[in-house]
Structures are given as C-alpha cells and as structure tokens.
Coordinates of C-alpha atoms in Angstrom, one line a residue:
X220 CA 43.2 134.2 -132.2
X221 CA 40.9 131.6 -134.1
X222 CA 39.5 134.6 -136.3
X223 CA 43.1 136.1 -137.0
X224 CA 44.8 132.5 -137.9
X225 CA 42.0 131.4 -140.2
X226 CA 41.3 134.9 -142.0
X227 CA 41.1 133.5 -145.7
X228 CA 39.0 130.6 -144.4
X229 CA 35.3 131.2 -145.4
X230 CA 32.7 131.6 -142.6
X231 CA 30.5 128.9 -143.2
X232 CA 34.0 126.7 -143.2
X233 CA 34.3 128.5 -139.8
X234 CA 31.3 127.9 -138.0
X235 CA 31.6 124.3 -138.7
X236 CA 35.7 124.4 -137.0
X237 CA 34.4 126.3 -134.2
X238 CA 31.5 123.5 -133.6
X239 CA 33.3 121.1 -134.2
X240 CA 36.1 122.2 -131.3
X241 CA 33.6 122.9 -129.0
X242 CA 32.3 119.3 -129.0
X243 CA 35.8 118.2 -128.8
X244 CA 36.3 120.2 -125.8
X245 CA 32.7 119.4 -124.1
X246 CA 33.4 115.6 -125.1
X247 CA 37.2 116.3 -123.6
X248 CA 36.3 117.7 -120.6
X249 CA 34.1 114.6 -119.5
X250 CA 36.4 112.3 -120.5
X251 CA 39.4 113.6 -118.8
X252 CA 37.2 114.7 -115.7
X253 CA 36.3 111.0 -114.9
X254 CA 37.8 108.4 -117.2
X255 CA 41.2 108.0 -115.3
X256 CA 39.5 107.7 -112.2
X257 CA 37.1 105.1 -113.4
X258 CA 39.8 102.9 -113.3
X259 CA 40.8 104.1 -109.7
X260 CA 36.8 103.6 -108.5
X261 CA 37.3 99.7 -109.9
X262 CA 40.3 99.0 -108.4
X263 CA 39.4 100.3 -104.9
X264 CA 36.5 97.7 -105.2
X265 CA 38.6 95.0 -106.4
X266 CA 42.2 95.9 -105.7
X267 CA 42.8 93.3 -109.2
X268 CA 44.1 94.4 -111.9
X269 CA 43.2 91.5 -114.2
X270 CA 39.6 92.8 -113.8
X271 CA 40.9 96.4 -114.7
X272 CA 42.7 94.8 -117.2
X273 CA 39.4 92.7 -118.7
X274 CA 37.3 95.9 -117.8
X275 CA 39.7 97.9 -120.4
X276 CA 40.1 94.9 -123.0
X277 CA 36.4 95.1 -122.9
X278 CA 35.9 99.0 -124.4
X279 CA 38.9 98.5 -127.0
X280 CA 37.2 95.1 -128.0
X281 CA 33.9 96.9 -128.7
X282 CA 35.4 100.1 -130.2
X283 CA 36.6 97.7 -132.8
X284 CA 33.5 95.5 -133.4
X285 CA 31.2 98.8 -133.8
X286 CA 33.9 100.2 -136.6
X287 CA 33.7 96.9 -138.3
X288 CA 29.5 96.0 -137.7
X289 CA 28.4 99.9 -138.5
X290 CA 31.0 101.7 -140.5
X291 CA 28.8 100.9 -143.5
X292 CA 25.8 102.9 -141.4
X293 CA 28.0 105.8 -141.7
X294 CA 27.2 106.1 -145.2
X295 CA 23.4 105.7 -145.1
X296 CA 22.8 107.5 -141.4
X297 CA 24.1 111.1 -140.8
X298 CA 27.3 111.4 -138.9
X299 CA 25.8 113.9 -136.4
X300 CA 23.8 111.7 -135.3
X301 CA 26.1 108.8 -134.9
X302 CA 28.1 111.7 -133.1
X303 CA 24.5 112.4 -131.0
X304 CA 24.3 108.7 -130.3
X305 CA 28.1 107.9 -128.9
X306 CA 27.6 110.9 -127.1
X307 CA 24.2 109.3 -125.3
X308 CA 25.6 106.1 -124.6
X309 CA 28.5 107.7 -122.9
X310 CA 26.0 109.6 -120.6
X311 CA 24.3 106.4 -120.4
X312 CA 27.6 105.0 -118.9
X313 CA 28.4 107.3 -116.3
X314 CA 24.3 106.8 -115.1
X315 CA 24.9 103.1 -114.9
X316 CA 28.1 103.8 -112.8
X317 CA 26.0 106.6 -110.4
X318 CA 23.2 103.7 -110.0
X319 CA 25.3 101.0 -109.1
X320 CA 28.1 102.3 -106.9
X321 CA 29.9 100.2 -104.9
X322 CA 27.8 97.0 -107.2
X323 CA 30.1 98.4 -110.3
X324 CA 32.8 96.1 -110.0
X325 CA 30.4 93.5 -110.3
X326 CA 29.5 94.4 -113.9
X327 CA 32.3 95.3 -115.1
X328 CA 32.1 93.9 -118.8
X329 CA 29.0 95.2 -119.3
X330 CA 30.2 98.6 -118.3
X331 CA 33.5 98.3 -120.6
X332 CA 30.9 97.4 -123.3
X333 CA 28.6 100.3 -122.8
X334 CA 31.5 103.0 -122.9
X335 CA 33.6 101.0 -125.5
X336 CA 30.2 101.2 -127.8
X337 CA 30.0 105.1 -127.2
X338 CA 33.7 105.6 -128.1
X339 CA 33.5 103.7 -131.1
X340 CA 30.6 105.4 -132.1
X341 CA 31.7 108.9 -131.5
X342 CA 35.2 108.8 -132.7
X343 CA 33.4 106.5 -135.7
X344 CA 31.7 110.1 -136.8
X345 CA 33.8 112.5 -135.3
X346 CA 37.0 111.5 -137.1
X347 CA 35.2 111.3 -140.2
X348 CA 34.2 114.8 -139.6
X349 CA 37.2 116.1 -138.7
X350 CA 38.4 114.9 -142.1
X351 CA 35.3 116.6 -144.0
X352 CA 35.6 120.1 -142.2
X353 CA 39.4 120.4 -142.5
X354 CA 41.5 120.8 -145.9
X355 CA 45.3 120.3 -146.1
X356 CA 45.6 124.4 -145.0
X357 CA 43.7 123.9 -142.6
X358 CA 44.1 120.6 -141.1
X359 CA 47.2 121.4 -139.1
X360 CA 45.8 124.3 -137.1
X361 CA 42.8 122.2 -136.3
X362 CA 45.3 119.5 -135.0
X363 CA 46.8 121.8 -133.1
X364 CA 44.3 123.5 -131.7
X365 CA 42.3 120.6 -130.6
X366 CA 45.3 119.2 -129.0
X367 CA 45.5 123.0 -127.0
X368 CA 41.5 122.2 -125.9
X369 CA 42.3 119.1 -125.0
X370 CA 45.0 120.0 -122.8
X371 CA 42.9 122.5 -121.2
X372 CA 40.7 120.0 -120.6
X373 CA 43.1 118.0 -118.7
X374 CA 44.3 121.4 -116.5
X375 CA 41.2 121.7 -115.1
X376 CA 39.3 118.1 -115.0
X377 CA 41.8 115.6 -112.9
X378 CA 42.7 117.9 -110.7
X379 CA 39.3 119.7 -110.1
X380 CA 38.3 115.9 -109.7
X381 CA 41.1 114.9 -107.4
X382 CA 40.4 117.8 -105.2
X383 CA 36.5 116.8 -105.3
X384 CA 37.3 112.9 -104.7
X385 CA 39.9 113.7 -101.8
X386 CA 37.2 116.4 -100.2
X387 CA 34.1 114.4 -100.5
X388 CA 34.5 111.0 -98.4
X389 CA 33.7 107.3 -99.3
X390 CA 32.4 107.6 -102.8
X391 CA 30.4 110.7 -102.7
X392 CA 33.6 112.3 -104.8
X393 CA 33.4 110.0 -107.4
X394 CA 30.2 109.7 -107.8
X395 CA 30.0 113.8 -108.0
X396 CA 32.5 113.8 -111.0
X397 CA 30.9 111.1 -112.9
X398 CA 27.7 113.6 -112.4
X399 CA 29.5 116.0 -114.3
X400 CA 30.7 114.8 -116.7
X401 CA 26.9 113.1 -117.6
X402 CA 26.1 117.0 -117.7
X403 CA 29.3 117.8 -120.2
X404 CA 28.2 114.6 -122.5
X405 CA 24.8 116.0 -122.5
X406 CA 25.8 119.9 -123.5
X407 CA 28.0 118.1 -126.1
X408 CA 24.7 116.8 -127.6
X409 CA 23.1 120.0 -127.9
X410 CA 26.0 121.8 -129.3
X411 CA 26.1 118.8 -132.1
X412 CA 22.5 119.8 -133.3
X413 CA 23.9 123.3 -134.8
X414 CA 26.4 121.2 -137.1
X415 CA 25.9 121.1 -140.6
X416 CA 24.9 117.7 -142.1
X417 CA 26.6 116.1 -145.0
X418 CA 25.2 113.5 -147.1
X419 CA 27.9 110.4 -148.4
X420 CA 26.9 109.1 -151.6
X421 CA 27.8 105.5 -152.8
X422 CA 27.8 102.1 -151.6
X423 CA 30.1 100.9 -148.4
X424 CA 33.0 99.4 -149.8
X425 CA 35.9 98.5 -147.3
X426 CA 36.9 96.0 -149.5
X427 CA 38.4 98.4 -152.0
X428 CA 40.4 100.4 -149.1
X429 CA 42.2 97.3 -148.2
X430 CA 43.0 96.4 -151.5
X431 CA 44.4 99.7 -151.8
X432 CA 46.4 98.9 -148.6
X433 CA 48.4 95.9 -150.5
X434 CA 49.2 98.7 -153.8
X435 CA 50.0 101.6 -151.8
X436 CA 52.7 101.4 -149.8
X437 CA 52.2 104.6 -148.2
X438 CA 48.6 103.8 -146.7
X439 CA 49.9 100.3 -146.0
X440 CA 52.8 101.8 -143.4
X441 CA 50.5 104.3 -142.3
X442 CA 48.3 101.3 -141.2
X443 CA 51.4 99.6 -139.4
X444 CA 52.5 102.9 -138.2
X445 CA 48.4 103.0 -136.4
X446 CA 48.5 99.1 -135.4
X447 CA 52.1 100.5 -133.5
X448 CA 50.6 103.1 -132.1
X449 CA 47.6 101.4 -130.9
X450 CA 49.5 98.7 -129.5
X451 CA 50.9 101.4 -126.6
X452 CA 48.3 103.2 -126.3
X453 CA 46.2 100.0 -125.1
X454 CA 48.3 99.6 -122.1
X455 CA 49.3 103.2 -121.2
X456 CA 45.7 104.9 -121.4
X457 CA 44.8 102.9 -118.6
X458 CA 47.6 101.5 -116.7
X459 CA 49.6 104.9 -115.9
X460 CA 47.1 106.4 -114.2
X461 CA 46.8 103.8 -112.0
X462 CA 50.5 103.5 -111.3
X463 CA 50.7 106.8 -110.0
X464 CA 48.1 106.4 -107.7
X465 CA 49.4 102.9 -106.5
X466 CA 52.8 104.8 -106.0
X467 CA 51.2 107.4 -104.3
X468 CA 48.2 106.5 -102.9
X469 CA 46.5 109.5 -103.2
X470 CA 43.7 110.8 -106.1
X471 CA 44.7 114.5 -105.6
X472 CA 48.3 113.2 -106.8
X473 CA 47.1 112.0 -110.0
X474 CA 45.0 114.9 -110.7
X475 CA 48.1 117.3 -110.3
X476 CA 50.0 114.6 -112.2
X477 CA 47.8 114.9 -114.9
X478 CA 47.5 118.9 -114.6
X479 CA 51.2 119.1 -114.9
X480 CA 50.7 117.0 -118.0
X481 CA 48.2 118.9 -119.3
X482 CA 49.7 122.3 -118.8
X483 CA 53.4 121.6 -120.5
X484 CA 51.1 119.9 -123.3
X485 CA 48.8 123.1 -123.7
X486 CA 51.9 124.8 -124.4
X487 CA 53.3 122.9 -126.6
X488 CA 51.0 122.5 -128.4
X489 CA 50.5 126.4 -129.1
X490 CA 54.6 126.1 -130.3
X491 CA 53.6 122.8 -132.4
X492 CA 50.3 124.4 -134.4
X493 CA 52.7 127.8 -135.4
X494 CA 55.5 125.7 -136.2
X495 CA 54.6 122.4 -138.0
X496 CA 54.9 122.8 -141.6
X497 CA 54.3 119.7 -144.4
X498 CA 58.0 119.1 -145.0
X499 CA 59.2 119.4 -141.3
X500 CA 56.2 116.7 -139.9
X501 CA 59.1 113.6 -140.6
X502 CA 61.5 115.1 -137.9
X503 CA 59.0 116.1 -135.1
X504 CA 57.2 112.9 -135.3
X505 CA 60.7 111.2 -135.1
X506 CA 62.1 113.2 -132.4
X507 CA 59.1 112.7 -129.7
X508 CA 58.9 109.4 -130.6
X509 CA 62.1 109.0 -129.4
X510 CA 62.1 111.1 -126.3
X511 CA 59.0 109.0 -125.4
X512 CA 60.1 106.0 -125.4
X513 CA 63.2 107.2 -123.3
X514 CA 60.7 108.8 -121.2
X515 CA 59.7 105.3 -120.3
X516 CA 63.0 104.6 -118.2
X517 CA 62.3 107.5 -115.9
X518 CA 58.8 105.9 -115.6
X519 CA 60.5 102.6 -114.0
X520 CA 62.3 104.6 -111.5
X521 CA 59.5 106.5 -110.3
X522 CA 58.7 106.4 -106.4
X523 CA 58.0 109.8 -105.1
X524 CA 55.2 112.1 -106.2
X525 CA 58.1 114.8 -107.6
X526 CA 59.5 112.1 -109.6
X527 CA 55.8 111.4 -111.5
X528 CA 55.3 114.7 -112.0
X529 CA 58.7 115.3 -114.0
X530 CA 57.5 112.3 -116.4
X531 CA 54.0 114.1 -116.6
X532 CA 55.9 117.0 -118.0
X533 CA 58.0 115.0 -120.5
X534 CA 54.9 113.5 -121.9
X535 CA 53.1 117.1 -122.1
X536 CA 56.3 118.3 -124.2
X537 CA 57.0 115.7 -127.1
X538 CA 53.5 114.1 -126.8
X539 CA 52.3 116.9 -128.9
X540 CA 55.4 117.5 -131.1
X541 CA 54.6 113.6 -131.7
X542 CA 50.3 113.4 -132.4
X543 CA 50.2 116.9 -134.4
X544 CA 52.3 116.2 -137.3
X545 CA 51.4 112.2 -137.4
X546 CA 47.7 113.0 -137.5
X547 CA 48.0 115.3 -140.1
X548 CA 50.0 113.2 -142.0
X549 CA 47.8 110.3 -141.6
X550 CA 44.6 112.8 -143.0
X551 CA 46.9 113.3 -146.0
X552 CA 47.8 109.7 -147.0
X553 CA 44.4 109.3 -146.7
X554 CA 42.9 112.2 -149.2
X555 CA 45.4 111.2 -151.6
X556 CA 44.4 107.8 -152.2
X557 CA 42.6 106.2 -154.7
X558 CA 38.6 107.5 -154.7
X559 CA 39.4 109.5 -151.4
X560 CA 36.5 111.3 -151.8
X561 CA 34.2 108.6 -152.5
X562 CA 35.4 106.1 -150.3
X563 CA 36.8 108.6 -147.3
X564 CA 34.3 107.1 -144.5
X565 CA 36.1 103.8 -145.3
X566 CA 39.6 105.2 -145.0
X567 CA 38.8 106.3 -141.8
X568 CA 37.0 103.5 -140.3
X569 CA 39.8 101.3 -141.8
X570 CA 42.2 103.2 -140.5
X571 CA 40.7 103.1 -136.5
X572 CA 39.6 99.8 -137.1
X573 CA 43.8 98.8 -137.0
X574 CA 44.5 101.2 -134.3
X575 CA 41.8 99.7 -131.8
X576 CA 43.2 96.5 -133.3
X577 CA 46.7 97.4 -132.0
X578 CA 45.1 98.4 -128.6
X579 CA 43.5 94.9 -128.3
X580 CA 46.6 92.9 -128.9
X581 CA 48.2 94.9 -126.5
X582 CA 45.5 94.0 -123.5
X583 CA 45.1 90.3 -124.8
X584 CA 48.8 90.0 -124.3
X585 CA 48.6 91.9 -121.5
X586 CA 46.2 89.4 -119.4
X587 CA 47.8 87.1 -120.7
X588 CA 51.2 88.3 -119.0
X589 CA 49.0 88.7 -115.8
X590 CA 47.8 84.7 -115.7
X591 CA 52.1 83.6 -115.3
X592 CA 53.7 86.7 -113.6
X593 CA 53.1 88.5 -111.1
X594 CA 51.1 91.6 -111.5
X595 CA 54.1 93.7 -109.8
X596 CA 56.7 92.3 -112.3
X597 CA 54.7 92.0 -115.5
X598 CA 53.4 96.2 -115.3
X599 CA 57.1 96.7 -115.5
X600 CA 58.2 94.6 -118.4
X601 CA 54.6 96.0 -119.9
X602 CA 55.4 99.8 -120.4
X603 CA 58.8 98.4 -121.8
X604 CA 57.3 96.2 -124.5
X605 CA 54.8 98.3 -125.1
X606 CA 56.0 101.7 -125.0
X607 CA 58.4 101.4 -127.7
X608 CA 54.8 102.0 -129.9
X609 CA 55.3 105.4 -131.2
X610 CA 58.8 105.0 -131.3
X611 CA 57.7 102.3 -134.2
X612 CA 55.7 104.5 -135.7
X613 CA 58.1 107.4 -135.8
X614 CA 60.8 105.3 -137.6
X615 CA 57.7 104.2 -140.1
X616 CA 56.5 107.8 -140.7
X617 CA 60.3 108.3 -142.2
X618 CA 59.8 105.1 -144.9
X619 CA 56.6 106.8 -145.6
X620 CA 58.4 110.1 -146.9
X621 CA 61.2 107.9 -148.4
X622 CA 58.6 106.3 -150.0
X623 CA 56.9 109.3 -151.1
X624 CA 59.8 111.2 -152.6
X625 CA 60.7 108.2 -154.7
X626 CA 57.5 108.1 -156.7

C-alpha cells in the first residue's frame, strides 16, 4: 500500500517516509505501552492526584523550557541526533522508574523532568523532520498514515500491558512494561542512525517568526488555534486515563478502553488519509471538533466499563477526522510564510513552544482548582472547561480560510 499510494514520489524521498514512520511507530509503541500507566503506578503509591497533577505539570513545563533554551541548537546540531538524544533520555526515564520502584513517588518532579526533557527533545527534531521529508502532496498521507501506526500502536500496547499488569502481581507487571518499552526506545535509536542528515544554514532567529505572528493573521490564529489545543490536551492526556481506572478499578479495563480507542481510530484514520483533500480540511476539522466536545457529556455520565468504552470509540472516530486535516493545515501556514525555508526550525519550535504553553496553563489552573475544591468535584468541571479546546480551534481553523480567501 505505501509503495502504490506514493508511486510518483522518488525513492530517496521514500526511504526517508518509511524511516521516518518506523521511528514514529517504535517511539509510539513505547509510549502508549507504558505512559498511561505511569500515571496509574504513581497514584497507586500516593492515591493524590495533586502529585499526579505536579508530576504532569512537571513534563509540559520542561517540554516548553527545552523548545525555548535549545531550539537555536537545532540549527547548529543535527536533528537526528537531537532525535538520538530524546530518544535516550526517554530510555533513561523508564530505567530510573525500574530502579526505584515503589521509592518513585518520591521523586516525582525529577521523573516529570527527565521524560518532559526527552519529549521536548524528540518532538523538538522530529516535528521539524516531518516538515523537511514531507511536501504539500505528500504531507497528508504522512498524517494519515502516522495517525494509522499510531493507532496500531495503541491496539496492541495498553492492552497487552493491562493484561501483563493484571497477570503479574504487585509491581512485577509494571515494572515488565516499562522494560519494554526501554527496549522499543532503544530500537528507535538504531533505526534513527539510517536517516539522512540535513544541514540548516543561518542564524537562529525566533525573533523574526513572532514578528511575523503580529503581520500574518493566518500564522497568528494558527498559534491561538495550538495555545487552544494545548490547553485540552494538558488535562486530558493524563487525567482520562486515570478516570477510567478510578471508575473501574481495574488496569485490564483501561487497556481494552484504550484498544477500543485505538481500533475505531486505526480505521478512521485509513477513511481520513484517502479522503482529506486541501479544500475539504475546514469542515472535518470543524465537525470532530464538535463531536468532541459533545463527546465530553457522555464522559460525565460514565460509570460502567460498557459506558467508557462507547466514549473510547467516539474519540477513535472524529479524533482523527479532527488531528489529520489540522496538522496539515498547520504545516501549510507554516511553508507559506515569510523565509519558510530559512527560518522553518523556528516556525516549528515557535509553533510547539505555544502548544506546550497551552498545556501548562491548563495544569497550573488545574492545581490550582485542586488547592479550593475537592478533587472529585473539580475533575468534573476540568474536562468541561477544558475540553471545549479543539472545539476552539475548529471554529479558528474556519477564520483562517476566511482569512485566506480574502487576500
């Protein structure tokens, strides 16, 4: 299928896709495997979600700080190895977590730093190379297929890890997937040695990219439309997993939760990548923006493992009729800025820079919420506030075409 749908793409373009998807996946597969139940391992130590809470506000807090500190290393230090390194201090996480066990709870910041540093540095360079690998007629099957490998990632790693947790007793289970997924990080690593490496010329200059943010109105909305999105995404990446276990009690749950998930979105996303087109991006952004937010409601009302996994499969529909057209619209504001080529590594990293941004708020406003109501109350009210993100960002996406038919 990848040869077939990419038959007037050169090879060497090719080889660099096919890497390039195959560290997505490896990095994928390690993530999903273990991330969701990191949060789980924590609050079985603590049962306190203000430290799960810190422990999260943590990562996006240093995501952020390593875009704004090193995005100007991107330029002078190949991206494969800033890829290499965000890879190694991932693997470096999970270690720390095998070596201290049950004592994990106990350094939680440090441990929200060390993985929040990888993240940042791996999605610092991967995102940039996602941008220099793809072109417009290319970009949307990338999207689209990463989303697909992504999914697959999530059909087999919660639930393969749910299974392995609920099997294995005390913390033998979690301490097995967090194994694995040290293996994946390190495969990931190898696989990045074959990818070709491309040299940046210029001087870093992030000033210029958000001075272009105040004269072009369509990177400037794409930027609130990211803050939006970022801004949801701080509080759902790491609280929903948890509710479904704290409504279910059970880790096997949340892996089949997530399998459901992952499934419907696999799908989808094989609908989404054959039929996203330029001028229908507007509508499909708009209308799973919409449905997610709704999707929210059910969310509230959820009690019964049945009624969890019918919001999994709502999220696996319209989550990827939502992030395949908005990413790819986001690449495109980007390339068609002012000295895009030159200045493309500062796009990016001003572009995640605002989304981790968004993700912060969200958590600082989110503890905050935690210190005068009670924990119960506020993770209601939360997914509420915050989950009308995307929806944000859908309605923002239409201004942006408005904006661009008009000049």
């Amino acid at each position: 299928m990848f040869s077939k749908r990419l038959s007037d793409v050169s090879d060497h373009e090719k080889k660099n896709l096919k890497l390039l998807l195959v560290i997505g996946l490896l990095y994928t597969l390690g993530i999903y495997l273990s991330n969701i139940f990191v949060n789980i391992f924590l609050w079985k130590q603590t049962e306190d979600l203000l430290i799960l809470a810190l422990y999260n506000l943590c990562i996006y807090v240093a995501q952020t700080l390593i875009f704004v500190l090193l995005g100007k290393w991107v330029k002078r230090i190949d991206r494969v190895i800033i890829l290499r390194t965000g890879i190694f201090v991932i693997s470096v996480f999970f270690i720390s977590v095998l070596l201290l066990s049950t004592k994990a709870s106990d350094l939680f910041y440090v441990l929200g730093i060390l993985i929040g540093t990888g993240y940042g540095l791996f999605w610092l360079a991967y995102n940039i190379l996602i941008f220099e690998v793809t072109e417009p007629y290319t970009r949307d099957f990338f999207n689209g297929m990463f989303g697909a490998l992504q999914s697959l990632s999530g059909i087999v790693g919660p639930v393969s890890a749910g299974w392995i947790i609920t099997a294995l007793t005390g913390y033998k289970g979690y301490l097995t997937i967090f194994f694995i997924s040290f293996v994946l990080f390190i495969m990931a690593i190898i696989f990045s040695i074959f990818l070709e490496r491309r040299k940046t010329d210029g001087e870093y200059n992030i000033r210029e990219v958000i001075k272009e943010s105040k004269e072009n109105r369509q990177w400037f909305w794409m930027l609130t439309a990211h803050l939006f999105q970022g801004m949801r995404e701080g509080i759902f990446l790491f609280l929903i997993g948890l509710w479904v276990y704290l409504g279910t009690q059970s880790e096997l749950i949340v892996g089949i939760y997530n399998m459901i998930y992952a499934i419907a979105s696999f799908v989808m996303y094989q609908i989404v990548a054959r039929i996203v087109k330029p001028d229908n991006r507007k509508i499909l952004i708009f209308i799973g923006s919409i449905f997610l937010f709704i999707s929210v409601f059910w969310l509230l009302i959820s009690d019964e493992p049945v009624d969890f996994y019918i919001y999994a499969g709502i999220l696996g529909v319209f989550l990827p009729l939502f992030f395949a057209p908005y990413t790819s619209v986001s690449y495109d504001i980007i390339g068609q800025a002012k000295n895009a080529k030159d200045n493309r590594v500062e796009y990016i990293i001003f572009r995640d820079i605002i989304l981790n941004s968004g993700r912060t708020i969200s958590l600082i406003l989110f503890v905050i919420g935690l210190l005068v109501i009670s924990a119960d109350v506020w993770m209601k009210y939360s997914v509420v506030i915050f989950g009308i993100g995307y929806f944000v960002s859908g309605i923002i996406v239409f201004r942006i075409h408005k904006l661009k038919h008009h000049t």
